[in-house]
PDB file of C-alpha atoms in Angstrom:
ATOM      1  CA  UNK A   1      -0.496 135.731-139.076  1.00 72.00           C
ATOM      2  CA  UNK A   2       2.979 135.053-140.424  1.00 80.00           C
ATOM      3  CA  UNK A   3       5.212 137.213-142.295  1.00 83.00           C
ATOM      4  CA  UNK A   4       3.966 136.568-145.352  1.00 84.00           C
ATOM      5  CA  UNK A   5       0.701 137.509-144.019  1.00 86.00           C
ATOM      6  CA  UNK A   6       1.507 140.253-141.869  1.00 89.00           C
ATOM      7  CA  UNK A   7       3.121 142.080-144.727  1.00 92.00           C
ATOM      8  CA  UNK A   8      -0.094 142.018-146.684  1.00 91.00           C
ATOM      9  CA  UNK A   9      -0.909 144.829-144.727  1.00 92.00           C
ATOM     10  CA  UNK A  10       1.923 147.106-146.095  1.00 96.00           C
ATOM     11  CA  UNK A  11       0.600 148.940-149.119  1.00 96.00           C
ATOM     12  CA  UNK A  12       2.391 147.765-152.380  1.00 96.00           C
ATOM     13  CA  UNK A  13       4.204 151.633-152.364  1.00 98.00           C
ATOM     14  CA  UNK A  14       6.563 152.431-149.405  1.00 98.00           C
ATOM     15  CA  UNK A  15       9.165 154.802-148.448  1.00 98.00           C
ATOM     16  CA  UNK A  16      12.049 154.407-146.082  1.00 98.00           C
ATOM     17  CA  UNK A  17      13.060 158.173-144.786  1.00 98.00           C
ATOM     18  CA  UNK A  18      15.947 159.105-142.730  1.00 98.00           C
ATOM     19  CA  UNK A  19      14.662 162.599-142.554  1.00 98.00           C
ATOM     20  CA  UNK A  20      15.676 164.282-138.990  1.00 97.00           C
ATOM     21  CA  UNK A  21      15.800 167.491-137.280  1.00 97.00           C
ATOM     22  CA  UNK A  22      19.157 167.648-135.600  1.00 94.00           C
ATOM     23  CA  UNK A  23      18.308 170.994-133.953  1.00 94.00           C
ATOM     24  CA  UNK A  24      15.052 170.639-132.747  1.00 96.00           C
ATOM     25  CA  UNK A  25      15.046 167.481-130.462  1.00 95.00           C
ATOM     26  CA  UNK A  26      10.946 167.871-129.615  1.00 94.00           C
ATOM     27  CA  UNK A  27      10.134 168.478-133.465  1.00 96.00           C
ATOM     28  CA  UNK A  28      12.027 165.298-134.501  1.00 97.00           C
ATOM     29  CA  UNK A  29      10.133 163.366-132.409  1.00 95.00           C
ATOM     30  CA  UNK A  30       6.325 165.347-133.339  1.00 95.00           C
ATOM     31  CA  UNK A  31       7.541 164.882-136.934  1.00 97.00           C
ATOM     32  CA  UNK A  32       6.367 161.652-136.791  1.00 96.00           C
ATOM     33  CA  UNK A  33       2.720 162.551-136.068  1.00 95.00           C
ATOM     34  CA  UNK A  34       3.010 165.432-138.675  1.00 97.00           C
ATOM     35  CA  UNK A  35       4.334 163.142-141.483  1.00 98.00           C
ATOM     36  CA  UNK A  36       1.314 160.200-140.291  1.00 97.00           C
ATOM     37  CA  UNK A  37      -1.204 163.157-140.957  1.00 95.00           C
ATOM     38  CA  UNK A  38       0.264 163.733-144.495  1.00 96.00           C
ATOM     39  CA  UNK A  39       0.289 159.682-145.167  1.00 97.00           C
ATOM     40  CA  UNK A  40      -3.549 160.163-144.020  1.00 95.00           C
ATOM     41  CA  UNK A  41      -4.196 163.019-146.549  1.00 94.00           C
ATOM     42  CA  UNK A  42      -1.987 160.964-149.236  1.00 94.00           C
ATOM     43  CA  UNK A  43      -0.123 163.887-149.631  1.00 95.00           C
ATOM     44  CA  UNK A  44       2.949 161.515-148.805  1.00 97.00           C
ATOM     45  CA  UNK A  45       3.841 158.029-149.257  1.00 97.00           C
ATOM     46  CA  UNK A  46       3.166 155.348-146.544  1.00 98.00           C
ATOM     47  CA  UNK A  47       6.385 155.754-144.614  1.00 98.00           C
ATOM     48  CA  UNK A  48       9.258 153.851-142.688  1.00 98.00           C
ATOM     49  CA  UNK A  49      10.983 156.286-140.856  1.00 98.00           C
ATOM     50  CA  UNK A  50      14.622 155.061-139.405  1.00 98.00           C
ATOM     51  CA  UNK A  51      15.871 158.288-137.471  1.00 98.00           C
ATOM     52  CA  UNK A  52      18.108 159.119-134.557  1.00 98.00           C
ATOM     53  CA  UNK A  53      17.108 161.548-131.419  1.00 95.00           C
ATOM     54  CA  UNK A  54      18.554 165.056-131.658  1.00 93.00           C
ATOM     55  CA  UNK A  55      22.242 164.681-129.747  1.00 92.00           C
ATOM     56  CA  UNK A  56      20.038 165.860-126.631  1.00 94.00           C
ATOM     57  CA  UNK A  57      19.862 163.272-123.548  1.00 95.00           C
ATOM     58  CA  UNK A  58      16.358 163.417-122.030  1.00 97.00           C
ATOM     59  CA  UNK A  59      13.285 161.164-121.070  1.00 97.00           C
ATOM     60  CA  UNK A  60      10.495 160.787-123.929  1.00 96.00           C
ATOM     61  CA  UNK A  61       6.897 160.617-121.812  1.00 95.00           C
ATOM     62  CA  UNK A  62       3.709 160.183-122.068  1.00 91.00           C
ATOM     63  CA  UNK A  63       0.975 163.375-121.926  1.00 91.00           C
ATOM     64  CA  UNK A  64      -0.205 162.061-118.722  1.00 91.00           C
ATOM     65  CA  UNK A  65       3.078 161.421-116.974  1.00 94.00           C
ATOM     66  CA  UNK A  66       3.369 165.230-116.963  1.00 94.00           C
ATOM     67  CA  UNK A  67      -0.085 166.159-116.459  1.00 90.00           C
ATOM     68  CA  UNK A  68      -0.832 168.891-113.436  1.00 87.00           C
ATOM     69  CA  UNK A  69       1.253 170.521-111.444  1.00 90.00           C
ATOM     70  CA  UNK A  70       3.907 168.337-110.129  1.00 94.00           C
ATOM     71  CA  UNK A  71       4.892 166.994-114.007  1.00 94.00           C
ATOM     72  CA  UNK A  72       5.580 171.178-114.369  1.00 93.00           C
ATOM     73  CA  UNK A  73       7.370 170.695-111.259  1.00 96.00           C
ATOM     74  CA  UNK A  74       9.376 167.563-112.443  1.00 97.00           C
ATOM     75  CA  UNK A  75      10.328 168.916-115.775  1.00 97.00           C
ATOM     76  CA  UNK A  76      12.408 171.544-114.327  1.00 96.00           C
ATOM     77  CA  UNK A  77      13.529 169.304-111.908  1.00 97.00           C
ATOM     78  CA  UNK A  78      15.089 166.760-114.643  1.00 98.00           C
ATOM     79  CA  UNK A  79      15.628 170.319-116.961  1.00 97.00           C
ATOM     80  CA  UNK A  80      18.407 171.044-113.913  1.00 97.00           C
ATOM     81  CA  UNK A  81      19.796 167.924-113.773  1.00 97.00           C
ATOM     82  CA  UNK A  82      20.453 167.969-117.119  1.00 97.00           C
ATOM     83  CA  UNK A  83      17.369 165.349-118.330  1.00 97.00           C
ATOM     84  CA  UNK A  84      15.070 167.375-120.170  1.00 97.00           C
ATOM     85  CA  UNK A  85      11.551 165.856-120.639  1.00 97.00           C
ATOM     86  CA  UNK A  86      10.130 165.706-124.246  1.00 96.00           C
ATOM     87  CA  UNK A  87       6.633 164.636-124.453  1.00 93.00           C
ATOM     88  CA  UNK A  88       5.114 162.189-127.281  1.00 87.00           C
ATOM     89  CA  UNK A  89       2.212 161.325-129.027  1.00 78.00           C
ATOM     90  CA  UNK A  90       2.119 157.850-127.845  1.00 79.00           C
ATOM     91  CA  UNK A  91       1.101 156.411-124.512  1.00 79.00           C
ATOM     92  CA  UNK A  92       3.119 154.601-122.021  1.00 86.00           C
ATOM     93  CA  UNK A  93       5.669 155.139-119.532  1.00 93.00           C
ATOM     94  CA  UNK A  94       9.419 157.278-119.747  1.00 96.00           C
ATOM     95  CA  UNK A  95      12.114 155.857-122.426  1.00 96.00           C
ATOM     96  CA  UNK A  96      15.188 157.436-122.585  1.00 96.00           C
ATOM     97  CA  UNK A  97      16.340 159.789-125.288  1.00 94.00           C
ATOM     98  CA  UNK A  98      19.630 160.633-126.925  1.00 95.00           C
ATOM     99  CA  UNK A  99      22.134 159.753-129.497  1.00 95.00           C
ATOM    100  CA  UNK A 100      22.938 156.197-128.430  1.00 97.00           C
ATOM    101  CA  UNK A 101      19.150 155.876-129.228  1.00 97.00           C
ATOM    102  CA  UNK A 102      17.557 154.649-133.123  1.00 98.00           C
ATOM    103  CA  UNK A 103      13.501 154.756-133.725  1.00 97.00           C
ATOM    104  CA  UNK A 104      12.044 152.658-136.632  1.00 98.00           C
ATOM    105  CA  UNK A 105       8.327 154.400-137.178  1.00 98.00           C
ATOM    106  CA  UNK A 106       5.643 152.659-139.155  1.00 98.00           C
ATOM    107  CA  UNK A 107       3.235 155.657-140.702  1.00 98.00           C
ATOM    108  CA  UNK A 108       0.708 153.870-142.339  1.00 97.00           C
ATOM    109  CA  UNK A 109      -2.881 154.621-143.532  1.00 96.00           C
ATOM    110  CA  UNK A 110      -6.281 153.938-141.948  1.00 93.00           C
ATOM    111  CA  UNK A 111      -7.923 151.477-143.733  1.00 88.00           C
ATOM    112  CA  UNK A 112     -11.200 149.484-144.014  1.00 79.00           C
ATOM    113  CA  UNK A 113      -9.294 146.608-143.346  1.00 80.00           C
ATOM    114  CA  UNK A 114     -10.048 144.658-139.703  1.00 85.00           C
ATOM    115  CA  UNK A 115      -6.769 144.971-138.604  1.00 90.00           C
ATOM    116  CA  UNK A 116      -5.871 144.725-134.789  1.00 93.00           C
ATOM    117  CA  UNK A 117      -3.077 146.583-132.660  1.00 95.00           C
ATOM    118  CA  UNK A 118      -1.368 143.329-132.507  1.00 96.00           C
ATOM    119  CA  UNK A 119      -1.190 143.155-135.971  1.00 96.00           C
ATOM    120  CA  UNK A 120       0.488 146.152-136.388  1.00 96.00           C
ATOM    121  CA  UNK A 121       2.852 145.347-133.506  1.00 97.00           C
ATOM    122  CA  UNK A 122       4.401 141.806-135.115  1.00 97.00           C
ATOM    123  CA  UNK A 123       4.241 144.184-138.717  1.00 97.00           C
ATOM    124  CA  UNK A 124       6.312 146.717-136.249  1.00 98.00           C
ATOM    125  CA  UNK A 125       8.764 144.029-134.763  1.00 98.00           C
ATOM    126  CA  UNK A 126       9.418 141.189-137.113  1.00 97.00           C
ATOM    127  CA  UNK A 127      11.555 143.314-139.290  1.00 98.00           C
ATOM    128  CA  UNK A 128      13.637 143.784-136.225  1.00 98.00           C
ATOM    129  CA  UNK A 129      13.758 141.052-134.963  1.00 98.00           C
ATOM    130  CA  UNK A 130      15.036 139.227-138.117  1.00 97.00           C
ATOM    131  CA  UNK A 131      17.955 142.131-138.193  1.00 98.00           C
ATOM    132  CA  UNK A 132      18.678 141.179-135.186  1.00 98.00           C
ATOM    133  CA  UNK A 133      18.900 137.479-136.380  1.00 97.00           C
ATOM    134  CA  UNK A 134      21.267 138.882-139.347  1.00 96.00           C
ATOM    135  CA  UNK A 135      23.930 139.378-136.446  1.00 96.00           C
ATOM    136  CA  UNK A 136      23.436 136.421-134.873  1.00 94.00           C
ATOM    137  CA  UNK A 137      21.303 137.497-132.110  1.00 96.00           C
ATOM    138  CA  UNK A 138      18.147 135.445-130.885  1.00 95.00           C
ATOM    139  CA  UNK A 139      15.617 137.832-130.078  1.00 98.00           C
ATOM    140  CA  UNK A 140      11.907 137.219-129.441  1.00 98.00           C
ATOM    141  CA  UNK A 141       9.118 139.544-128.093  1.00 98.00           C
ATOM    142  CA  UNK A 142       7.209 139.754-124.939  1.00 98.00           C
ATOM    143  CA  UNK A 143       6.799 141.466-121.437  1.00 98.00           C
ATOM    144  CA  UNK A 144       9.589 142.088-118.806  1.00 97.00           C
ATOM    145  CA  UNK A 145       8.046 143.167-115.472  1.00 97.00           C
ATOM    146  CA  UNK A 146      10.377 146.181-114.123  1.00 97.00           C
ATOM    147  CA  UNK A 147      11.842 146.546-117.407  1.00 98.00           C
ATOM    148  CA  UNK A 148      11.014 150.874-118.162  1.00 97.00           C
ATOM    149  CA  UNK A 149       7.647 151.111-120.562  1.00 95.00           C
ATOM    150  CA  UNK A 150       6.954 147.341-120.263  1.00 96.00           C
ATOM    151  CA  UNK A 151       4.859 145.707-122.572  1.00 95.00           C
ATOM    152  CA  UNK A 152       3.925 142.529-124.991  1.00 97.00           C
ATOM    153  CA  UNK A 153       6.171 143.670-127.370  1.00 98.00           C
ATOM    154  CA  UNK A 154       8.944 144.672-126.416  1.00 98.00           C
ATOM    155  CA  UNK A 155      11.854 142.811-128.389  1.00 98.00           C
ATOM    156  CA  UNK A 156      13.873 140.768-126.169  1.00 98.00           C
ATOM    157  CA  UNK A 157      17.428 139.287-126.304  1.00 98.00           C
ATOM    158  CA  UNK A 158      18.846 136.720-123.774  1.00 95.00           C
ATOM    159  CA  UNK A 159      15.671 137.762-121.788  1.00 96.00           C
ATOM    160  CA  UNK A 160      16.441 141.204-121.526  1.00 98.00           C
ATOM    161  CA  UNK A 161      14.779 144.509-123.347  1.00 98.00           C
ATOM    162  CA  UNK A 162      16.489 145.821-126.568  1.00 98.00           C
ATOM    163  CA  UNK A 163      13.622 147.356-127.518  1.00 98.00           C
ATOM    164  CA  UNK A 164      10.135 149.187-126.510  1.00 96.00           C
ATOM    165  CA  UNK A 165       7.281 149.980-128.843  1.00 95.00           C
ATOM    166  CA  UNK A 166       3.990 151.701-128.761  1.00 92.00           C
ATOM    167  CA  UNK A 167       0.801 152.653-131.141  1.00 92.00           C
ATOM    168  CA  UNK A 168      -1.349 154.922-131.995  1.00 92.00           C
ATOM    169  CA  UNK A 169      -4.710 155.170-134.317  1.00 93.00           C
ATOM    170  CA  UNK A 170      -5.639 158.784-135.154  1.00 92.00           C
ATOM    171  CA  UNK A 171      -8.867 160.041-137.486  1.00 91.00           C
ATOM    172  CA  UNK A 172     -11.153 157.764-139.386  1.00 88.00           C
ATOM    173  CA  UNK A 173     -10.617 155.940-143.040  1.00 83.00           C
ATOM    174  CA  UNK A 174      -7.318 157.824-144.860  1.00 83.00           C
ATOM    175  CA  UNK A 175      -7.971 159.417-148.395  1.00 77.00           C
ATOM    176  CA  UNK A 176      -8.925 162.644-149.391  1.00 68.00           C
ATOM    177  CA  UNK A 177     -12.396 162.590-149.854  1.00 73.00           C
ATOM    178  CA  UNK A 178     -12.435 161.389-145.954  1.00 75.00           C
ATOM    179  CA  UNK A 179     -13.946 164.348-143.265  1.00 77.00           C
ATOM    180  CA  UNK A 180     -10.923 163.101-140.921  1.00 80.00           C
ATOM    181  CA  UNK A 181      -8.308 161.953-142.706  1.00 88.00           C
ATOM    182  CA  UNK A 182      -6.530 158.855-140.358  1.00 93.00           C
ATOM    183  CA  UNK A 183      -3.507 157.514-139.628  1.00 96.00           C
ATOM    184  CA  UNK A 184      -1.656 154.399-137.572  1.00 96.00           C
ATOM    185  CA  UNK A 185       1.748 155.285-136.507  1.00 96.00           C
ATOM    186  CA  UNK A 186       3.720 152.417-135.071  1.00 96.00           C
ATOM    187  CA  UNK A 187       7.145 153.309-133.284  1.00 95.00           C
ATOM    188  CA  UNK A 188      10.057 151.387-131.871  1.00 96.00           C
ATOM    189  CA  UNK A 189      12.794 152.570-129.606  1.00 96.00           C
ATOM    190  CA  UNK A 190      16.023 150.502-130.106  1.00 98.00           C
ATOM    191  CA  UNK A 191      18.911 151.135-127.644  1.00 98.00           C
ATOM    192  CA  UNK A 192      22.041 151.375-129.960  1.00 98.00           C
ATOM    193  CA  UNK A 193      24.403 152.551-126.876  1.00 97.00           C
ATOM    194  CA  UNK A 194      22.922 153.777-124.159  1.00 97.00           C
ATOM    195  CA  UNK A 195      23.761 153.142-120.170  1.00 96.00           C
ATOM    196  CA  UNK A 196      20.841 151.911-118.917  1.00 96.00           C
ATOM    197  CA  UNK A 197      22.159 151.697-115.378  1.00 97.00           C
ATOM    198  CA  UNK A 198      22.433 155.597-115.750  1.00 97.00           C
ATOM    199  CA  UNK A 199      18.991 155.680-117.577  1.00 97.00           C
ATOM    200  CA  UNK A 200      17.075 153.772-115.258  1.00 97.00           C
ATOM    201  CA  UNK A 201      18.287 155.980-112.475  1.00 97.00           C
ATOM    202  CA  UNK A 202      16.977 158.851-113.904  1.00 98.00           C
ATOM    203  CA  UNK A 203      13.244 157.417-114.589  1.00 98.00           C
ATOM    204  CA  UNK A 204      13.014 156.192-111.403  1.00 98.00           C
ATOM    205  CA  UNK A 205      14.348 160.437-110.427  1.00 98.00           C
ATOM    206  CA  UNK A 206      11.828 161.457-112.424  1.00 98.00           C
ATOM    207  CA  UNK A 207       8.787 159.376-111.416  1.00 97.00           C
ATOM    208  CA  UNK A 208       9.678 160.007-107.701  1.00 97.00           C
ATOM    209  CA  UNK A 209       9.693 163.749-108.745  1.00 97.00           C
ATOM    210  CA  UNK A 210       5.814 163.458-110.054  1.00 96.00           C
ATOM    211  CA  UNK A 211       4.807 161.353-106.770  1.00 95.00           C
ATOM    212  CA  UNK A 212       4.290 158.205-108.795  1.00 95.00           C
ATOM    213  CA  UNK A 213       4.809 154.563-107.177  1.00 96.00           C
ATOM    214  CA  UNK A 214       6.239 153.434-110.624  1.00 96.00           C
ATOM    215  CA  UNK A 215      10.115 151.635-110.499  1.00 98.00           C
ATOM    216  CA  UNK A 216      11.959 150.368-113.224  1.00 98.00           C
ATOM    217  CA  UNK A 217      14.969 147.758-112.550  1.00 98.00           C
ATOM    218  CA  UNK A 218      18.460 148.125-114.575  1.00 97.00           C
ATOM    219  CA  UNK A 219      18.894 144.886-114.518  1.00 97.00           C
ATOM    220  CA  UNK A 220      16.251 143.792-116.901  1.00 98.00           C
ATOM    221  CA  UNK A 221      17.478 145.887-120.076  1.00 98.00           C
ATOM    222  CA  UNK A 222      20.643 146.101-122.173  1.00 98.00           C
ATOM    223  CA  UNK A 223      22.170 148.023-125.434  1.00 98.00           C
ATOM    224  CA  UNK A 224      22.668 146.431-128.502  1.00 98.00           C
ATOM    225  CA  UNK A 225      26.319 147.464-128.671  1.00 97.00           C
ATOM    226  CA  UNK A 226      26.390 145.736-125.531  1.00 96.00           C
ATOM    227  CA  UNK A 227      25.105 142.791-126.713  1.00 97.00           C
ATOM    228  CA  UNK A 228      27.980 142.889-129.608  1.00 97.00           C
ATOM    229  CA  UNK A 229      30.364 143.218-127.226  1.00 96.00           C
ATOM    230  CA  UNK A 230      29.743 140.896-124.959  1.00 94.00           C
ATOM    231  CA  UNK A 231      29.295 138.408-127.790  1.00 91.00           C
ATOM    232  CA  UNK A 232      32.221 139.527-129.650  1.00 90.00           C
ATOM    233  CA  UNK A 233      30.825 140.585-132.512  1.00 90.00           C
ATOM    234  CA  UNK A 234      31.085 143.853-132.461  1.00 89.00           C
ATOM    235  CA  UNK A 235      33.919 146.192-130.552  1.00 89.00           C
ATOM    236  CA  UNK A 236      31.946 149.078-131.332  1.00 92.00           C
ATOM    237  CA  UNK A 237      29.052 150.051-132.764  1.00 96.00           C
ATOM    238  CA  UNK A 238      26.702 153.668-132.823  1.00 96.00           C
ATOM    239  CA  UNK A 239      23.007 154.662-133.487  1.00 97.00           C
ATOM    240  CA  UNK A 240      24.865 156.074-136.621  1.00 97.00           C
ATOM    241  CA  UNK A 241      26.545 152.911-138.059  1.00 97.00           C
ATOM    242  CA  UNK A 242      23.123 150.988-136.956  1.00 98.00           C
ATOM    243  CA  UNK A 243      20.561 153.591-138.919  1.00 98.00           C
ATOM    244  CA  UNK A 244      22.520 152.689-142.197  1.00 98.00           C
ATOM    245  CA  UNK A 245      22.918 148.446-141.359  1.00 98.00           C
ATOM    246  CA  UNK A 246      19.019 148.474-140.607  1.00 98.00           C
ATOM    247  CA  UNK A 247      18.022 150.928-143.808  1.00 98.00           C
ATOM    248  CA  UNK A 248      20.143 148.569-146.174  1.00 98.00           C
ATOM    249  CA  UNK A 249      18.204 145.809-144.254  1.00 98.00           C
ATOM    250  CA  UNK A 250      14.733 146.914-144.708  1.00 98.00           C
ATOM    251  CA  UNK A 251      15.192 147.526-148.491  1.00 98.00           C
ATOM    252  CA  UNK A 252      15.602 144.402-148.841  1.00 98.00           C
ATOM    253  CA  UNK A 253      13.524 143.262-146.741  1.00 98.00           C
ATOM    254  CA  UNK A 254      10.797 144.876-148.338  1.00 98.00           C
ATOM    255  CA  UNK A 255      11.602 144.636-151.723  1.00 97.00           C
ATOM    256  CA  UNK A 256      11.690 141.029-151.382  1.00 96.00           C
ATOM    257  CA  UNK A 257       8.138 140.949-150.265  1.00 96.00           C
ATOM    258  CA  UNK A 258       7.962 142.854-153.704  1.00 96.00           C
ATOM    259  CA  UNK A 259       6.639 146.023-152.569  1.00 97.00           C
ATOM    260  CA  UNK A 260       7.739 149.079-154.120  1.00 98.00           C
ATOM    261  CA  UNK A 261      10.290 150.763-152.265  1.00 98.00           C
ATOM    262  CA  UNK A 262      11.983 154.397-152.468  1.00 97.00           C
ATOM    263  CA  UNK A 263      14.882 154.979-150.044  1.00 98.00           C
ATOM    264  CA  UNK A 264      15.041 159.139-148.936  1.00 94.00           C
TER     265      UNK A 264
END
């Protein structure tokens, strides 16, 4: 599919919210899933969330990264070393969390459509990846073994990861009359300005702290501010400045594609 194509499976009314909980680092990240349910029940538009992590530095994981007895044990492990671990909807491996960090979330309806999780990756990652074209970065997708939560699409620049994503489906057809309400929610995690030396040493803490085999290598991410740097565009630049480049970006970017967009 190309973009033309791919955003066919936006629905014609959209929302772009930069709604965050500042004080509650766990229920900004779960207020994803609890808007998604409310898209389901169309008791909210379909909605593009661009938000920041609560000023909190931790490690986002996966349900089964903590599961049993030594996660319990490795939470107040990383809790001590001052890495708390917040735990997500989504699957995958650790990301790191904090302020240098900006999520774009996709929280779209079920439909009857025959849509694939590809799909709703490229919808997920071409808007990003022509952003990062807008500064004059070439960035692509696709796996970097030893890069932290690897995958297809991650978004890559200069061969190194900007950016990881995930998926999930929840509940059957959206709508009201529907018994379970569902829901895709499609997230990104772009590093604005974080250390990922720093970052990666504290994954690699924490999976050796839940007896887990799993490595990540520093050497195969970077930042975006980075990136600017090193390229000399940018001296400096925060998950702040980036939230309101990439909202002014995605209203036009949608509203070229002529879909009806409200900015919150």
């Amino acid at each position: 599919m190309n973009r033309d194509e791919l955003l066919t499976l936006m629905p014609l009314n959209i929302e772009i919210n930069t709604g965050e909980d500042p004080s509650n680092a766990l229920h900004n990240i779960l207020m994803d899933d609890e808007w998604a349910r409310e898209v389901g029940r169309e008791e909210r538009f379909p909605t593009v969330r661009v938000w920041r992590h609560a000023p909190v530095q931790g490690l986002v994981v996966s349900k089964r990264d903590v599961a049993g007895a030594k996660g319990e044990e490795a939470m107040q492990v990383m809790a001590g070393l001052g890495w708390p671990i917040f735990v997500r909807p989504t699957g995958g491996t650790a990301v790191p969390h904090g302020a240098g960090v900006l999520n774009l979330s996709l929280l779209l309806p079920r439909t009857q459509e025959k849509v694939t999780t590809d799909a709703y990756y490229r919808l997920l990652c071409q808007p990003i990846l022509d952003w990062f074209e807008s500064m004059s970065l070439d960035a692509t997708t696709g796996a970097v073994p030893g890069s932290y939560c690897d995958g297809n699409y991650n978004v890559l620049v200069d061969g190194l990861k900007l950016v990881g994503t995930a998926q999930a489906w929840r509940g059957g057809i959206a709508g009201t009359k529907s018994r379970h309400p569902g829901y895709v929610l499609a997230h990104a995690c772009i590093m604005i300005d974080v250390d990922m030396v720093e970052a990666t040493d504290v994954i690699n803490r924490f999976y050796e702290e839940v007896g887990d085999d799993y490595r990540v290598d520093a050497r195969t991410s970077t930042s975006l501010a980075q990136l600017l740097r090193l390229k000399r565009i940018e001296e400096a630049y925060d998950a702040r400045t980036a939230q309101a480049d990439f909202v002014r970006f995605l209203e036009r970017y949608y509203s070229d594609a002529n879909l009806d967009v409200q900015v919150r």
